[in-house]
PDB file of C-alpha atoms in Angstrom:
ATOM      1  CA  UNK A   1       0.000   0.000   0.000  1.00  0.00           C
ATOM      2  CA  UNK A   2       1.413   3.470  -0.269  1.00  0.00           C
ATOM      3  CA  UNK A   3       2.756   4.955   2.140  1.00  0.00           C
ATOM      4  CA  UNK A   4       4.768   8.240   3.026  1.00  0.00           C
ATOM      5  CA  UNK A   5       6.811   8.089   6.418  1.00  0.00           C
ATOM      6  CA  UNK A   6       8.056  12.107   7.424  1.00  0.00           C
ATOM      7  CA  UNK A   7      10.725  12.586   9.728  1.00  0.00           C
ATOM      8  CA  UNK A   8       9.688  13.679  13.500  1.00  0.00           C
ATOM      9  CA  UNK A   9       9.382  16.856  15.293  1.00  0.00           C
ATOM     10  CA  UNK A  10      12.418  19.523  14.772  1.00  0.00           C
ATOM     11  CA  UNK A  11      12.750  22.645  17.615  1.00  0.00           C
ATOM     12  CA  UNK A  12      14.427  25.311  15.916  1.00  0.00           C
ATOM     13  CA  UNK A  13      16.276  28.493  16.567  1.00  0.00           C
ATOM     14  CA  UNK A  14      15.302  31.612  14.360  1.00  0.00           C
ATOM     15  CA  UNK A  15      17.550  32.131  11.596  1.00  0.00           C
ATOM     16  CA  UNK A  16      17.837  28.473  11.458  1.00  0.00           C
ATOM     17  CA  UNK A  17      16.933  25.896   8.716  1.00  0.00           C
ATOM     18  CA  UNK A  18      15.105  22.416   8.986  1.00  0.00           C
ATOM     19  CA  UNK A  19      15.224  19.404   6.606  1.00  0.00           C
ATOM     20  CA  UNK A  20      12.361  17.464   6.609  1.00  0.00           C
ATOM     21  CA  UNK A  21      12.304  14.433   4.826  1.00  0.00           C
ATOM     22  CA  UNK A  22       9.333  12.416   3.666  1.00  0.00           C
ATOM     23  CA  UNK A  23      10.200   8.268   2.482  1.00  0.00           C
ATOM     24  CA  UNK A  24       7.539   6.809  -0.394  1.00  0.00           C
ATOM     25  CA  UNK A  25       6.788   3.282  -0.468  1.00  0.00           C
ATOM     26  CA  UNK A  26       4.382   0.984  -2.037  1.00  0.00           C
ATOM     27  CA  UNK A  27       4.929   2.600  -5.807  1.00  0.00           C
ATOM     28  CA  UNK A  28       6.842   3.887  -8.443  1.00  0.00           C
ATOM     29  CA  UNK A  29       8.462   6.949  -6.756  1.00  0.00           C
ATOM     30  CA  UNK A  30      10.059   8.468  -9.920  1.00  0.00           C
ATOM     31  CA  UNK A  31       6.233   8.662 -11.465  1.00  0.00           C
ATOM     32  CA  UNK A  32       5.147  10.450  -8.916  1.00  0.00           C
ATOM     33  CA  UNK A  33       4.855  14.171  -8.210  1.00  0.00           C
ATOM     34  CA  UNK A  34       5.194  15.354  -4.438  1.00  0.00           C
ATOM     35  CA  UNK A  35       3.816  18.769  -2.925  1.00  0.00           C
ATOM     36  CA  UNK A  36       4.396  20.174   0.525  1.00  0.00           C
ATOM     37  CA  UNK A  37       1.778  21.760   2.258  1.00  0.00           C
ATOM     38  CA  UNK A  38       1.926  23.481   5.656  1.00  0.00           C
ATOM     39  CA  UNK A  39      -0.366  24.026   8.595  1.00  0.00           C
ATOM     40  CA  UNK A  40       0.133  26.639  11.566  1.00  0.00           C
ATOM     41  CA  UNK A  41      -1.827  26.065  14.591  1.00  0.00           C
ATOM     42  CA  UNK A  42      -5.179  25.877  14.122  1.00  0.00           C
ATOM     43  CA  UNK A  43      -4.972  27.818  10.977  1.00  0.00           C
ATOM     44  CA  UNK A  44      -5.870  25.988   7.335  1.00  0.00           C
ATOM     45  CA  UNK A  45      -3.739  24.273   4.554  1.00  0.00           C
ATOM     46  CA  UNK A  46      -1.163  26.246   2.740  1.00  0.00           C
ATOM     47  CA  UNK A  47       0.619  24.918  -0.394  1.00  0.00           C
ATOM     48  CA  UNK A  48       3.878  25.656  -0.361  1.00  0.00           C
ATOM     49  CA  UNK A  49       5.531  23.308  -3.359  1.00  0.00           C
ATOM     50  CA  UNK A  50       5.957  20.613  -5.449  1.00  0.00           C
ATOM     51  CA  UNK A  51       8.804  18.598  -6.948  1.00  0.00           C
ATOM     52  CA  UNK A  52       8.776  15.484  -9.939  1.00  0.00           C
ATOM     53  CA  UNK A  53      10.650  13.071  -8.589  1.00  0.00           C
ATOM     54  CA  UNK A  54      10.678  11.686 -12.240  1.00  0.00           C
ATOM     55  CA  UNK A  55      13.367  14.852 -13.006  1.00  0.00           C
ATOM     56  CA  UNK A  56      13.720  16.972 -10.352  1.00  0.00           C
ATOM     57  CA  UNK A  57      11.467  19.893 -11.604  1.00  0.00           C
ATOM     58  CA  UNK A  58       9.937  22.157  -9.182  1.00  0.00           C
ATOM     59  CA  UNK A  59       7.507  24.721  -8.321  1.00  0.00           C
ATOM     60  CA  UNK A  60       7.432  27.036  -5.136  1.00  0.00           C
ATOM     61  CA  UNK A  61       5.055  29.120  -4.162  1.00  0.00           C
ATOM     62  CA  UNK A  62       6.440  32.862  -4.217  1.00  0.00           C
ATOM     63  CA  UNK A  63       5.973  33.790  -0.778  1.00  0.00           C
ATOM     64  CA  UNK A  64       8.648  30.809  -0.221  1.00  0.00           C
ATOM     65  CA  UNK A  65      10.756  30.841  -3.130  1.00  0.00           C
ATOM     66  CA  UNK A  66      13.248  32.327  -1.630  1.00  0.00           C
ATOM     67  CA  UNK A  67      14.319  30.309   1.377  1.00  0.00           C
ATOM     68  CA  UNK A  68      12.719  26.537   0.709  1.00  0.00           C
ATOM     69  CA  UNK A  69      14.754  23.992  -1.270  1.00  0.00           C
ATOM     70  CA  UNK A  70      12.930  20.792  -2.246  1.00  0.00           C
ATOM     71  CA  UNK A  71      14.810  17.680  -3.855  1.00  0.00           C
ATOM     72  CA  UNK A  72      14.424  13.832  -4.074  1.00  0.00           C
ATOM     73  CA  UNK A  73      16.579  11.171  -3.280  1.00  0.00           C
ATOM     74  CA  UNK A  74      15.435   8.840  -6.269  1.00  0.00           C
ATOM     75  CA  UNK A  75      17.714   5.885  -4.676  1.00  0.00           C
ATOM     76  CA  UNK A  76      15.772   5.958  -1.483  1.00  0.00           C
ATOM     77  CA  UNK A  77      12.285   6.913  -2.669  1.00  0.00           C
ATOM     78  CA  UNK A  78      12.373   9.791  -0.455  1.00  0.00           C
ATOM     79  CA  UNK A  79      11.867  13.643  -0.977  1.00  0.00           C
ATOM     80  CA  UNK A  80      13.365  16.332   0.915  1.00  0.00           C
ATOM     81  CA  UNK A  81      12.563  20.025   1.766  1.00  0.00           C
ATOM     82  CA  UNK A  82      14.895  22.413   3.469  1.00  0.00           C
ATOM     83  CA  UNK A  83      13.115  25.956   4.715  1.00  0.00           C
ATOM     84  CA  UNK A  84      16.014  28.085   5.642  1.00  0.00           C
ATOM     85  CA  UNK A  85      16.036  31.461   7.635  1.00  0.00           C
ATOM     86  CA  UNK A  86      13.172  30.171  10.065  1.00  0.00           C
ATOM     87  CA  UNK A  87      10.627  32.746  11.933  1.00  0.00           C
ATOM     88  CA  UNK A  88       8.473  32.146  14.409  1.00  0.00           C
ATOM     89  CA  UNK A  89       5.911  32.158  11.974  1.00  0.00           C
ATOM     90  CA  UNK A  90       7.096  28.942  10.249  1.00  0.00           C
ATOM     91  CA  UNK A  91       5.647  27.304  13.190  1.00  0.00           C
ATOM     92  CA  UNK A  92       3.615  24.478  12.042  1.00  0.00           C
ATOM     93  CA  UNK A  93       3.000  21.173  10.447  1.00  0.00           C
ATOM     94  CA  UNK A  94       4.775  20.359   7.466  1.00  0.00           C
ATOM     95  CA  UNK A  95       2.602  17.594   5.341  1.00  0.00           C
ATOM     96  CA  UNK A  96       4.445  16.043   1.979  1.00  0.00           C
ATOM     97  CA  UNK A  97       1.551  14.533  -0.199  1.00  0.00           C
ATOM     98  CA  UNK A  98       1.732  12.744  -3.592  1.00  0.00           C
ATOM     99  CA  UNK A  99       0.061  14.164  -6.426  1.00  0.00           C
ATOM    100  CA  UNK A 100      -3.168  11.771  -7.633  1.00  0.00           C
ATOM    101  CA  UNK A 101      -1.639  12.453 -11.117  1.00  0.00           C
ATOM    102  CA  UNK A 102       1.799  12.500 -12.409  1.00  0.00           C
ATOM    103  CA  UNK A 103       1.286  15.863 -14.271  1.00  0.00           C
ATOM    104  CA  UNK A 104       2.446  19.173 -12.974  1.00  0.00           C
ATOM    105  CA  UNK A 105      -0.872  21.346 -12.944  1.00  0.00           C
ATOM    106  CA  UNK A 106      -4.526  20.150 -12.461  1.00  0.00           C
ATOM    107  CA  UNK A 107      -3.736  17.651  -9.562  1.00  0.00           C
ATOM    108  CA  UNK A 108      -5.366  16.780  -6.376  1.00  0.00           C
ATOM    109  CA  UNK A 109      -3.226  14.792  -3.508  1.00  0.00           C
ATOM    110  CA  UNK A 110      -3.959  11.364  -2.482  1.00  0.00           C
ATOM    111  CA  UNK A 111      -1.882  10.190  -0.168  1.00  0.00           C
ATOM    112  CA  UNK A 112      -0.296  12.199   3.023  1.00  0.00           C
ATOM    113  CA  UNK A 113       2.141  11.683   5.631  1.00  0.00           C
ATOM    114  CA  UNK A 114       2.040  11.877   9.109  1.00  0.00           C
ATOM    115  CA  UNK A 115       3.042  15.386   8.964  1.00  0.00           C
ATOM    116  CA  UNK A 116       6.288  17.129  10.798  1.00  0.00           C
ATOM    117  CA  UNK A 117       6.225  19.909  13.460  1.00  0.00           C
ATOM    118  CA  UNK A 118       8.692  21.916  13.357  1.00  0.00           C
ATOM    119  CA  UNK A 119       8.750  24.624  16.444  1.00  0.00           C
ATOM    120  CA  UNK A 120      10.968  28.161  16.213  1.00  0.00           C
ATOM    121  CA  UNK A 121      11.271  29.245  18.929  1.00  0.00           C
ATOM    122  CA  UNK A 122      14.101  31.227  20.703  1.00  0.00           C
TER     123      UNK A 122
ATOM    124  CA  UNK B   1      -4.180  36.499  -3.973  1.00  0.00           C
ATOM    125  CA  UNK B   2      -6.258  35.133  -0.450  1.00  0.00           C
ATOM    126  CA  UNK B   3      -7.437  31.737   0.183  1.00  0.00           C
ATOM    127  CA  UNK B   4     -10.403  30.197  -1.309  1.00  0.00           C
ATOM    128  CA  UNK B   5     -13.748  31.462   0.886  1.00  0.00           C
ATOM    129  CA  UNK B   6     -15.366  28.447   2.944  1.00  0.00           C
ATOM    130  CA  UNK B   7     -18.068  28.855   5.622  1.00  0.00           C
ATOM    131  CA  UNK B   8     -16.598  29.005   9.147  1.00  0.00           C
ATOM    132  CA  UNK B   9     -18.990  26.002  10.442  1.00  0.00           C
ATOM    133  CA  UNK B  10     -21.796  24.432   9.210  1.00  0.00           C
ATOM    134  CA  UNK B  11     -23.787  21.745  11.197  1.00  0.00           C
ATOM    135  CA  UNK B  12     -26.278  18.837  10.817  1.00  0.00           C
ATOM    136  CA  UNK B  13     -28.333  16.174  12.653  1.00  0.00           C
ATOM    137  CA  UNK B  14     -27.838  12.406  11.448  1.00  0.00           C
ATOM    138  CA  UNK B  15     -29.086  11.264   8.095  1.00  0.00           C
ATOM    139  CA  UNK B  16     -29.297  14.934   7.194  1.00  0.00           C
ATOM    140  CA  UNK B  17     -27.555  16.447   4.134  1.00  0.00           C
ATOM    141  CA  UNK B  18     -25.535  19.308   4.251  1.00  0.00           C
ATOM    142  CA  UNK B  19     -23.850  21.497   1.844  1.00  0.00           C
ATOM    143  CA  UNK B  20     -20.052  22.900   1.820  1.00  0.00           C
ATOM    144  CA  UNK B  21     -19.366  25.981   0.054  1.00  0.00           C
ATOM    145  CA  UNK B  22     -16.032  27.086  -1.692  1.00  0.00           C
ATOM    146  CA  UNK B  23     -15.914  30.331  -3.721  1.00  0.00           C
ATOM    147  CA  UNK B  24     -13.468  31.619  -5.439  1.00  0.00           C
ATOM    148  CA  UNK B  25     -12.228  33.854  -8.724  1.00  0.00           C
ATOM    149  CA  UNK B  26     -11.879  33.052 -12.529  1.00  0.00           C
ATOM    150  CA  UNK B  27      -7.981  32.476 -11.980  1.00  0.00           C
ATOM    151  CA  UNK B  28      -8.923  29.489 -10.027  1.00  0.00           C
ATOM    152  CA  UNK B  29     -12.378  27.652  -9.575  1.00  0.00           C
ATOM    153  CA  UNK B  30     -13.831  29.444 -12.414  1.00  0.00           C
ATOM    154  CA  UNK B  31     -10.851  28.838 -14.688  1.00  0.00           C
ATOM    155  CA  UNK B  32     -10.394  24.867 -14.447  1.00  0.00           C
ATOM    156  CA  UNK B  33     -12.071  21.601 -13.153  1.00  0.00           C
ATOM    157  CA  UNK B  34      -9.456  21.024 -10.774  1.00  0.00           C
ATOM    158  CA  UNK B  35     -11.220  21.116  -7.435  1.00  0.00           C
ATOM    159  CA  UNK B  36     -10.085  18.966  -4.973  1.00  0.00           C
ATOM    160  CA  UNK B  37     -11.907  18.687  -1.193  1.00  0.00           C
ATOM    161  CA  UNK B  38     -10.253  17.135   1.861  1.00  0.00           C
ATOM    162  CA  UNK B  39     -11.329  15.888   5.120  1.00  0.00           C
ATOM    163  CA  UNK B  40      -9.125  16.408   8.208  1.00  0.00           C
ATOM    164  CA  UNK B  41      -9.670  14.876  11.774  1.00  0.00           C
ATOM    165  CA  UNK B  42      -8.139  16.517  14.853  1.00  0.00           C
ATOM    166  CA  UNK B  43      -4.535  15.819  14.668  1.00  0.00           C
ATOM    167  CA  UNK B  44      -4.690  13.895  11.634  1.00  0.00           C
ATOM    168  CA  UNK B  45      -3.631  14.183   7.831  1.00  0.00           C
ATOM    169  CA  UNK B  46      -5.805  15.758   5.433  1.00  0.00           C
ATOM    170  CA  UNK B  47      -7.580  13.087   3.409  1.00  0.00           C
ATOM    171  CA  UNK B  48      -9.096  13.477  -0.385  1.00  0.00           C
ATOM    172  CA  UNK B  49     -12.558  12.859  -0.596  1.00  0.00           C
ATOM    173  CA  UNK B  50     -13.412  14.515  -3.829  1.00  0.00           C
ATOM    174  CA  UNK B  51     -11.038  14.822  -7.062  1.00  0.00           C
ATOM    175  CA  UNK B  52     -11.321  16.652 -10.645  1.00  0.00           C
ATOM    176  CA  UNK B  53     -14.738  18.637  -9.103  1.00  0.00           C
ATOM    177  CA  UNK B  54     -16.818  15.525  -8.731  1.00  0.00           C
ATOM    178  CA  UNK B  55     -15.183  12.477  -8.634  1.00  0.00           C
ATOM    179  CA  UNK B  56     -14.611   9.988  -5.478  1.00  0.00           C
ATOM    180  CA  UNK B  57     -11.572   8.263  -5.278  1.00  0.00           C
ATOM    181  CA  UNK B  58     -11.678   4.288  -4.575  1.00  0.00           C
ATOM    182  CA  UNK B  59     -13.113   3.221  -1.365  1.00  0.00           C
ATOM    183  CA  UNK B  60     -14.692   6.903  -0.143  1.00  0.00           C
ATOM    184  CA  UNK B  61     -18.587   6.630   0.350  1.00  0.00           C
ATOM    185  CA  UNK B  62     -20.988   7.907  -2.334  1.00  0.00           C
ATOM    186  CA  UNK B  63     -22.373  10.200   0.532  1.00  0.00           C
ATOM    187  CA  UNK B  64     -19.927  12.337  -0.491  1.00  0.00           C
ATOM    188  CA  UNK B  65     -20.264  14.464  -3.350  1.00  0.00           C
ATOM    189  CA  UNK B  66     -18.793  17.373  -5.379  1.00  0.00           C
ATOM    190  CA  UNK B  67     -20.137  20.003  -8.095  1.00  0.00           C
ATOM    191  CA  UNK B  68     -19.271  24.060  -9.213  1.00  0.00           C
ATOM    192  CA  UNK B  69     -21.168  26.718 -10.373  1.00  0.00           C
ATOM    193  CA  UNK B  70     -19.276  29.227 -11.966  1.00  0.00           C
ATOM    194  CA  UNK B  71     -16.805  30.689  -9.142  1.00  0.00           C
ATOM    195  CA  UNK B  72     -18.195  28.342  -6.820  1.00  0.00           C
ATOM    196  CA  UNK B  73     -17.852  24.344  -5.682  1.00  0.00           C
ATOM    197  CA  UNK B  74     -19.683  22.456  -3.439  1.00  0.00           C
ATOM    198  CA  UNK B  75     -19.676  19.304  -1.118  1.00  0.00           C
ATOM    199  CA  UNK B  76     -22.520  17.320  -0.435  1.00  0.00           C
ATOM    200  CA  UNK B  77     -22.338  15.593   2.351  1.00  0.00           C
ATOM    201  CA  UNK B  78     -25.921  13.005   2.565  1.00  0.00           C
ATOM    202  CA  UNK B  79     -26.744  11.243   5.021  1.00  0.00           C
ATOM    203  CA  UNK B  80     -24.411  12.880   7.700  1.00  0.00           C
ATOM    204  CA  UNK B  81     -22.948  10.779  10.477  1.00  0.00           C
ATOM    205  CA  UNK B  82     -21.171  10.823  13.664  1.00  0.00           C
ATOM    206  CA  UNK B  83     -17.954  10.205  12.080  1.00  0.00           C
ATOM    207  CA  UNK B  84     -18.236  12.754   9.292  1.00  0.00           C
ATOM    208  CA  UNK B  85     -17.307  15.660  11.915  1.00  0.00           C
ATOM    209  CA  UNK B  86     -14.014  16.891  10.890  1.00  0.00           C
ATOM    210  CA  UNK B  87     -12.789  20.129   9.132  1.00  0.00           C
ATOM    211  CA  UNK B  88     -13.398  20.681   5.329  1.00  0.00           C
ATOM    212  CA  UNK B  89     -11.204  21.994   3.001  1.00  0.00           C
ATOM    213  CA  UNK B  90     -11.430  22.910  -1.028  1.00  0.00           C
ATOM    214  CA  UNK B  91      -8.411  22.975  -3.322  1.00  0.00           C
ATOM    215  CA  UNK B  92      -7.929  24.645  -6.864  1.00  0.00           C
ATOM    216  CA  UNK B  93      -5.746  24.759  -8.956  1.00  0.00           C
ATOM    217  CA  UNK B  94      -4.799  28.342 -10.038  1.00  0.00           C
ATOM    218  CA  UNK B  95      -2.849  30.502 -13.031  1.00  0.00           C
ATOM    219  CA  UNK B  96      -1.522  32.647 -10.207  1.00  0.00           C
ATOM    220  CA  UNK B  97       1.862  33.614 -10.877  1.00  0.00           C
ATOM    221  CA  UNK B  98       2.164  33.206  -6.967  1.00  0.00           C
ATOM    222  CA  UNK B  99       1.642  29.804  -6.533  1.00  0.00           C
ATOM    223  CA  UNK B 100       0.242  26.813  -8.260  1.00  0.00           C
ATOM    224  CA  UNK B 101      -2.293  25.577  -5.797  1.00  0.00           C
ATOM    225  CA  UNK B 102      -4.584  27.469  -3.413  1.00  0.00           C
ATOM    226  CA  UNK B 103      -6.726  26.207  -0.277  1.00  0.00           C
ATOM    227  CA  UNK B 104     -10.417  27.182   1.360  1.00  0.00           C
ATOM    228  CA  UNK B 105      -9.916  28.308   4.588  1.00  0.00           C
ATOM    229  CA  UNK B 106     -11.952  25.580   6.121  1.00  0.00           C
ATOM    230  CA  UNK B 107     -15.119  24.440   7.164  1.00  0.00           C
ATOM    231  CA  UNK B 108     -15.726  22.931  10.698  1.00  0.00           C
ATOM    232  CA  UNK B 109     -18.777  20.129  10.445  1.00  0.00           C
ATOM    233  CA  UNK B 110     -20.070  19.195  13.291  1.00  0.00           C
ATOM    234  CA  UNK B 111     -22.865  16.574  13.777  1.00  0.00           C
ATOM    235  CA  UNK B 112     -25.349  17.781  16.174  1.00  0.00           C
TER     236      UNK B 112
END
């Protein structure tokens, strides 16, 4: 069955960066397209990115483009993303989710992992 | 550009049907069929209940269902039950140069 496993809980500093990785299983990884959303704390769904893990291409959302860095590890079926200068408003739950189709635009996301907190906090 | 506009709460007794709301702009809902709606449970993952505007992905109950109306998409949720109470939330697509994807801002259900 698929599957996607994230990494557990990071504290961070501000003006720190966090790595969160996110391990497929249960299909073909490199067909697959992978999107990060985030949650804050009792707030709603923001999508942040996404990232082929067929050839690497990405997409960020501007208000991130700047400071998040997502790649794929195509050995170990597993996609990375790296947010980098970290406020205290980067507080939340970090959720990698596979794209329903393997197309860039027009998808929907059918399978999510566990989601990551990562706290900044001084 | 803001999130897609959901109701703040909407509520039902069992076996009633209810009606989600999602509204939006021609750069996103209007523009494509690529509505997507998720159900989240305290603490859990998001999970997609509705695909493409109206279609159910394997093994989620034809209670739930999905349309649009120009700027707007709904979910139907029939015959509510105790275990549909979770928080709602629509997807589009979008030609934003800002991002590629945009969110509701949630709807709370709650089963009275």
């Amino acid at each position: 069955q698929v599957q996607l496993v994230q990494s557990g809980a990071e504290v961070k500093k501000p003006g720190a960066s966090v790595k969160v990785s996110c391990k497929a299983s249960g299909y073909t990884f490199t067909g697959s397209i992978i999107s990060w959303v985030r949650q804050a704390p009792g707030q709603g769904l923001e999508w942040m990115a996404w990232i082929s893990a067929y050839n690497g291409n990405t997409n960020y959302a501007q208000r991130f483009q700047a400071r998040v860095t997502m790649t794929t590890d195509t050995s170990t079926s597993t996609a990375y993303m790296e947010l980098r200068s970290l406020r205290s408003d980067d507080t939340a739950v970090y959720y990698c989710a596979r794209g329903r189709t393997p197309y860039y635009g027009g998808n929907s996301f059918d399978y999510w992992g566990q989601g990551t907190l990562v706290t900044v906090s001084s | 550009q803001s999130a897609l506009t959901q109701p703040a709460s909407v509520s039902g007794s069992p076996g009633q049907s209810i009606t989600l709301s999602c509204t939006g702009t021609s750069s996103d809902i209007g523009g494509y069929n690529y509505v997507s709606w998720y159900q989240q449970h305290p603490g859990k993952a998001p999970k997609l209940m509705i695909y493409d505007v109206s279609n159910r992905p394997s093994g989620i109950s034809n209670r739930f269902s999905g349309s649009k109306s120009g700027y707007t998409a709904s979910l139907t949720i029939s015959g509510l039950q105790a275990e549909d109470e979770a928080d709602y939330y629509c997807c589009s697509y979008t030609s934003s140069s800002t991002r590629n994807y945009v969110f509701g801002t949630g709807t709370k259900v709650t089963v009275l």
